[in-house]
């Protein structure tokens, strides 16, 4: 399977995504690389926000935890093969 990646400016994300899915709500573009611990990084405003919900408990160890990052290739392989 071939994947295509496109680079979208932060201020165009909601408009682009909105062409395909319902994109109402809070204007926020999460930067997964800059988010860390309990802090979300908004690429649109270049600000950090404290994540008070931990992605509704699915991110209980926070973002970019060193152990999780270290094991990400293995975790990805397991997620694909053992869903």
mmCIF file with all atom_site columns, C-alpha atoms in Angstrom:
data_model
loop_
_atom_site.group_PDB
_atom_site.id
_atom_site.type_symbol
_atom_site.label_atom_id
_atom_site.label_alt_id
_atom_site.label_comp_id
_atom_site.label_asym_id
_atom_site.label_entity_id
_atom_site.label_seq_id
_atom_site.pdbx_PDB_ins_code
_atom_site.Cartn_x
_atom_site.Cartn_y
_atom_site.Cartn_z
_atom_site.occupancy
_atom_site.B_iso_or_equiv
_atom_site.pdbx_formal_charge
_atom_site.auth_seq_id
_atom_site.auth_comp_id
_atom_site.auth_asym_id
_atom_site.auth_atom_id
_atom_site.pdbx_PDB_model_num
ATOM 1  C CA . UNK A 1 1  ? 0.000   0.000  0.000  1.00 0.00 ? 1  UNK A CA 1
ATOM 2  C CA . UNK A 1 2  ? 1.370   3.399  -0.938 1.00 0.00 ? 2  UNK A CA 1
ATOM 3  C CA . UNK A 1 3  ? 0.901   6.408  1.326  1.00 0.00 ? 3  UNK A CA 1
ATOM 4  C CA . UNK A 1 4  ? 1.010   10.039 0.343  1.00 0.00 ? 4  UNK A CA 1
ATOM 5  C CA . UNK A 1 5  ? 2.024   12.734 2.795  1.00 0.00 ? 5  UNK A CA 1
ATOM 6  C CA . UNK A 1 6  ? 1.235   16.388 2.214  1.00 0.00 ? 6  UNK A CA 1
ATOM 7  C CA . UNK A 1 7  ? 2.519   19.407 4.086  1.00 0.00 ? 7  UNK A CA 1
ATOM 8  C CA . UNK A 1 8  ? -0.298  21.706 5.219  1.00 0.00 ? 8  UNK A CA 1
ATOM 9  C CA . UNK A 1 9  ? 0.240   25.048 6.919  1.00 0.00 ? 9  UNK A CA 1
ATOM 10 C CA . UNK A 1 10 ? -1.231  25.149 10.422 1.00 0.00 ? 10 UNK A CA 1
ATOM 11 C CA . UNK A 1 11 ? -3.725  27.882 9.492  1.00 0.00 ? 11 UNK A CA 1
ATOM 12 C CA . UNK A 1 12 ? -5.096  25.707 6.638  1.00 0.00 ? 12 UNK A CA 1
ATOM 13 C CA . UNK A 1 13 ? -5.557  22.435 8.569  1.00 0.00 ? 13 UNK A CA 1
ATOM 14 C CA . UNK A 1 14 ? -9.173  22.994 9.690  1.00 0.00 ? 14 UNK A CA 1
ATOM 15 C CA . UNK A 1 15 ? -10.237 24.134 6.221  1.00 0.00 ? 15 UNK A CA 1
ATOM 16 C CA . UNK A 1 16 ? -8.536  21.138 4.562  1.00 0.00 ? 16 UNK A CA 1
ATOM 17 C CA . UNK A 1 17 ? -9.843  18.560 7.026  1.00 0.00 ? 17 UNK A CA 1
ATOM 18 C CA . UNK A 1 18 ? -13.298 20.185 6.919  1.00 0.00 ? 18 UNK A CA 1
ATOM 19 C CA . UNK A 1 19 ? -13.654 19.202 3.270  1.00 0.00 ? 19 UNK A CA 1
ATOM 20 C CA . UNK A 1 20 ? -13.742 15.548 4.331  1.00 0.00 ? 20 UNK A CA 1
ATOM 21 C CA . UNK A 1 21 ? -15.081 15.367 7.910  1.00 0.00 ? 21 UNK A CA 1
ATOM 22 C CA . UNK A 1 22 ? -16.999 17.504 10.400 1.00 0.00 ? 22 UNK A CA 1
ATOM 23 C CA . UNK A 1 23 ? -14.347 19.906 11.716 1.00 0.00 ? 23 UNK A CA 1
ATOM 24 C CA . UNK A 1 24 ? -16.246 22.199 14.034 1.00 0.00 ? 24 UNK A CA 1
ATOM 25 C CA . UNK A 1 25 ? -15.118 23.035 17.529 1.00 0.00 ? 25 UNK A CA 1
ATOM 26 C CA . UNK A 1 26 ? -11.934 24.383 19.020 1.00 0.00 ? 26 UNK A CA 1
ATOM 27 C CA . UNK A 1 27 ? -9.328  25.728 16.579 1.00 0.00 ? 27 UNK A CA 1
ATOM 28 C CA . UNK A 1 28 ? -6.283  23.714 17.563 1.00 0.00 ? 28 UNK A CA 1
ATOM 29 C CA . UNK A 1 29 ? -3.545  22.052 15.501 1.00 0.00 ? 29 UNK A CA 1
ATOM 30 C CA . UNK A 1 30 ? -1.629  19.613 17.689 1.00 0.00 ? 30 UNK A CA 1
ATOM 31 C CA . UNK A 1 31 ? 2.084   19.364 17.009 1.00 0.00 ? 31 UNK A CA 1
ATOM 32 C CA . UNK A 1 32 ? 2.828   15.780 18.009 1.00 0.00 ? 32 UNK A CA 1
ATOM 33 C CA . UNK A 1 33 ? 6.593   16.379 17.957 1.00 0.00 ? 33 UNK A CA 1
ATOM 34 C CA . UNK A 1 34 ? 6.560   19.388 20.321 1.00 0.00 ? 34 UNK A CA 1
ATOM 35 C CA . UNK A 1 35 ? 3.891   18.055 22.705 1.00 0.00 ? 35 UNK A CA 1
ATOM 36 C CA . UNK A 1 36 ? 5.478   16.561 25.827 1.00 0.00 ? 36 UNK A CA 1
ATOM 37 C CA . UNK A 1 37 ? 4.440   15.199 29.185 1.00 0.00 ? 37 UNK A CA 1
ATOM 38 C CA . UNK A 1 38 ? 1.021   16.657 29.995 1.00 0.00 ? 38 UNK A CA 1
ATOM 39 C CA . UNK A 1 39 ? 1.513   19.568 27.619 1.00 0.00 ? 39 UNK A CA 1
ATOM 40 C CA . UNK A 1 40 ? -0.065  19.852 24.180 1.00 0.00 ? 40 UNK A CA 1
ATOM 41 C CA . UNK A 1 41 ? 1.605   22.148 21.686 1.00 0.00 ? 41 UNK A CA 1
ATOM 42 C CA . UNK A 1 42 ? -0.666  24.122 19.357 1.00 0.00 ? 42 UNK A CA 1
ATOM 43 C CA . UNK A 1 43 ? 1.051   24.726 16.037 1.00 0.00 ? 43 UNK A CA 1
ATOM 44 C CA . UNK A 1 44 ? -1.575  27.306 15.094 1.00 0.00 ? 44 UNK A CA 1
ATOM 45 C CA . UNK A 1 45 ? -0.822  29.665 18.000 1.00 0.00 ? 45 UNK A CA 1
ATOM 46 C CA . UNK A 1 46 ? 2.665   28.399 18.939 1.00 0.00 ? 46 UNK A CA 1
ATOM 47 C CA . UNK A 1 47 ? 1.512   27.931 22.535 1.00 0.00 ? 47 UNK A CA 1
ATOM 48 C CA . UNK A 1 48 ? 1.504   25.070 25.022 1.00 0.00 ? 48 UNK A CA 1
ATOM 49 C CA . UNK A 1 49 ? -1.667  24.008 26.821 1.00 0.00 ? 49 UNK A CA 1
ATOM 50 C CA . UNK A 1 50 ? -1.988  21.747 29.842 1.00 0.00 ? 50 UNK A CA 1
ATOM 51 C CA . UNK A 1 51 ? -3.939  18.644 28.802 1.00 0.00 ? 51 UNK A CA 1
ATOM 52 C CA . UNK A 1 52 ? -6.448  18.328 31.629 1.00 0.00 ? 52 UNK A CA 1
ATOM 53 C CA . UNK A 1 53 ? -8.098  15.239 30.097 1.00 0.00 ? 53 UNK A CA 1
ATOM 54 C CA . UNK A 1 54 ? -5.089  13.120 28.992 1.00 0.00 ? 54 UNK A CA 1
ATOM 55 C CA . UNK A 1 55 ? -6.937  12.499 25.726 1.00 0.00 ? 55 UNK A CA 1
ATOM 56 C CA . UNK A 1 56 ? -9.723  11.036 27.872 1.00 0.00 ? 56 UNK A CA 1
ATOM 57 C CA . UNK A 1 57 ? -7.200  8.702  29.600 1.00 0.00 ? 57 UNK A CA 1
ATOM 58 C CA . UNK A 1 58 ? -5.637  7.283  26.426 1.00 0.00 ? 58 UNK A CA 1
ATOM 59 C CA . UNK A 1 59 ? -2.463  9.326  27.024 1.00 0.00 ? 59 UNK A CA 1
ATOM 60 C CA . UNK A 1 60 ? -1.979  8.602  30.710 1.00 0.00 ? 60 UNK A CA 1
ATOM 61 C CA . UNK A 1 61 ? 1.840   8.685  30.485 1.00 0.00 ? 61 UNK A CA 1
ATOM 62 C CA . UNK A 1 62 ? 1.762   11.943 28.541 1.00 0.00 ? 62 UNK A CA 1
ATOM 63 C CA . UNK A 1 63 ? 3.153   12.830 25.151 1.00 0.00 ? 63 UNK A CA 1
ATOM 64 C CA . UNK A 1 64 ? 6.577   11.756 23.893 1.00 0.00 ? 64 UNK A CA 1
ATOM 65 C CA . UNK A 1 65 ? 7.418   9.804  27.038 1.00 0.00 ? 65 UNK A CA 1
ATOM 66 C CA . UNK A 1 66 ? 11.052  8.663  26.553 1.00 0.00 ? 66 UNK A CA 1
ATOM 67 C CA . UNK A 1 67 ? 10.267  4.948  27.051 1.00 0.00 ? 67 UNK A CA 1
ATOM 68 C CA . UNK A 1 68 ? 7.315   5.027  24.652 1.00 0.00 ? 68 UNK A CA 1
ATOM 69 C CA . UNK A 1 69 ? 9.333   6.929  22.036 1.00 0.00 ? 69 UNK A CA 1
ATOM 70 C CA . UNK A 1 70 ? 12.161  4.399  22.426 1.00 0.00 ? 70 UNK A CA 1
ATOM 71 C CA . UNK A 1 71 ? 9.754   1.493  21.876 1.00 0.00 ? 71 UNK A CA 1
ATOM 72 C CA . UNK A 1 72 ? 7.612   3.158  19.177 1.00 0.00 ? 72 UNK A CA 1
ATOM 73 C CA . UNK A 1 73 ? 8.772   0.932  16.291 1.00 0.00 ? 73 UNK A CA 1
ATOM 74 C CA . UNK A 1 74 ? 8.028   -2.213 18.299 1.00 0.00 ? 74 UNK A CA 1
ATOM 75 C CA . UNK A 1 75 ? 4.694   -0.826 19.531 1.00 0.00 ? 75 UNK A CA 1
ATOM 76 C CA . UNK A 1 76 ? 3.701   0.073  15.963 1.00 0.00 ? 76 UNK A CA 1
ATOM 77 C CA . UNK A 1 77 ? 4.537   -3.427 14.785 1.00 0.00 ? 77 UNK A CA 1
ATOM 78 C CA . UNK A 1 78 ? 2.452   -4.945 17.586 1.00 0.00 ? 78 UNK A CA 1
ATOM 79 C CA . UNK A 1 79 ? -0.478  -2.613 16.882 1.00 0.00 ? 79 UNK A CA 1
ATOM 80 C CA . UNK A 1 80 ? -0.551  -3.685 13.242 1.00 0.00 ? 80 UNK A CA 1
ATOM 81 C CA . UNK A 1 81 ? -0.120  -7.400 13.906 1.00 0.00 ? 81 UNK A CA 1
ATOM 82 C CA . UNK A 1 82 ? -2.014  -7.775 17.196 1.00 0.00 ? 82 UNK A CA 1
ATOM 83 C CA . UNK A 1 83 ? -4.819  -5.190 17.137 1.00 0.00 ? 83 UNK A CA 1
#
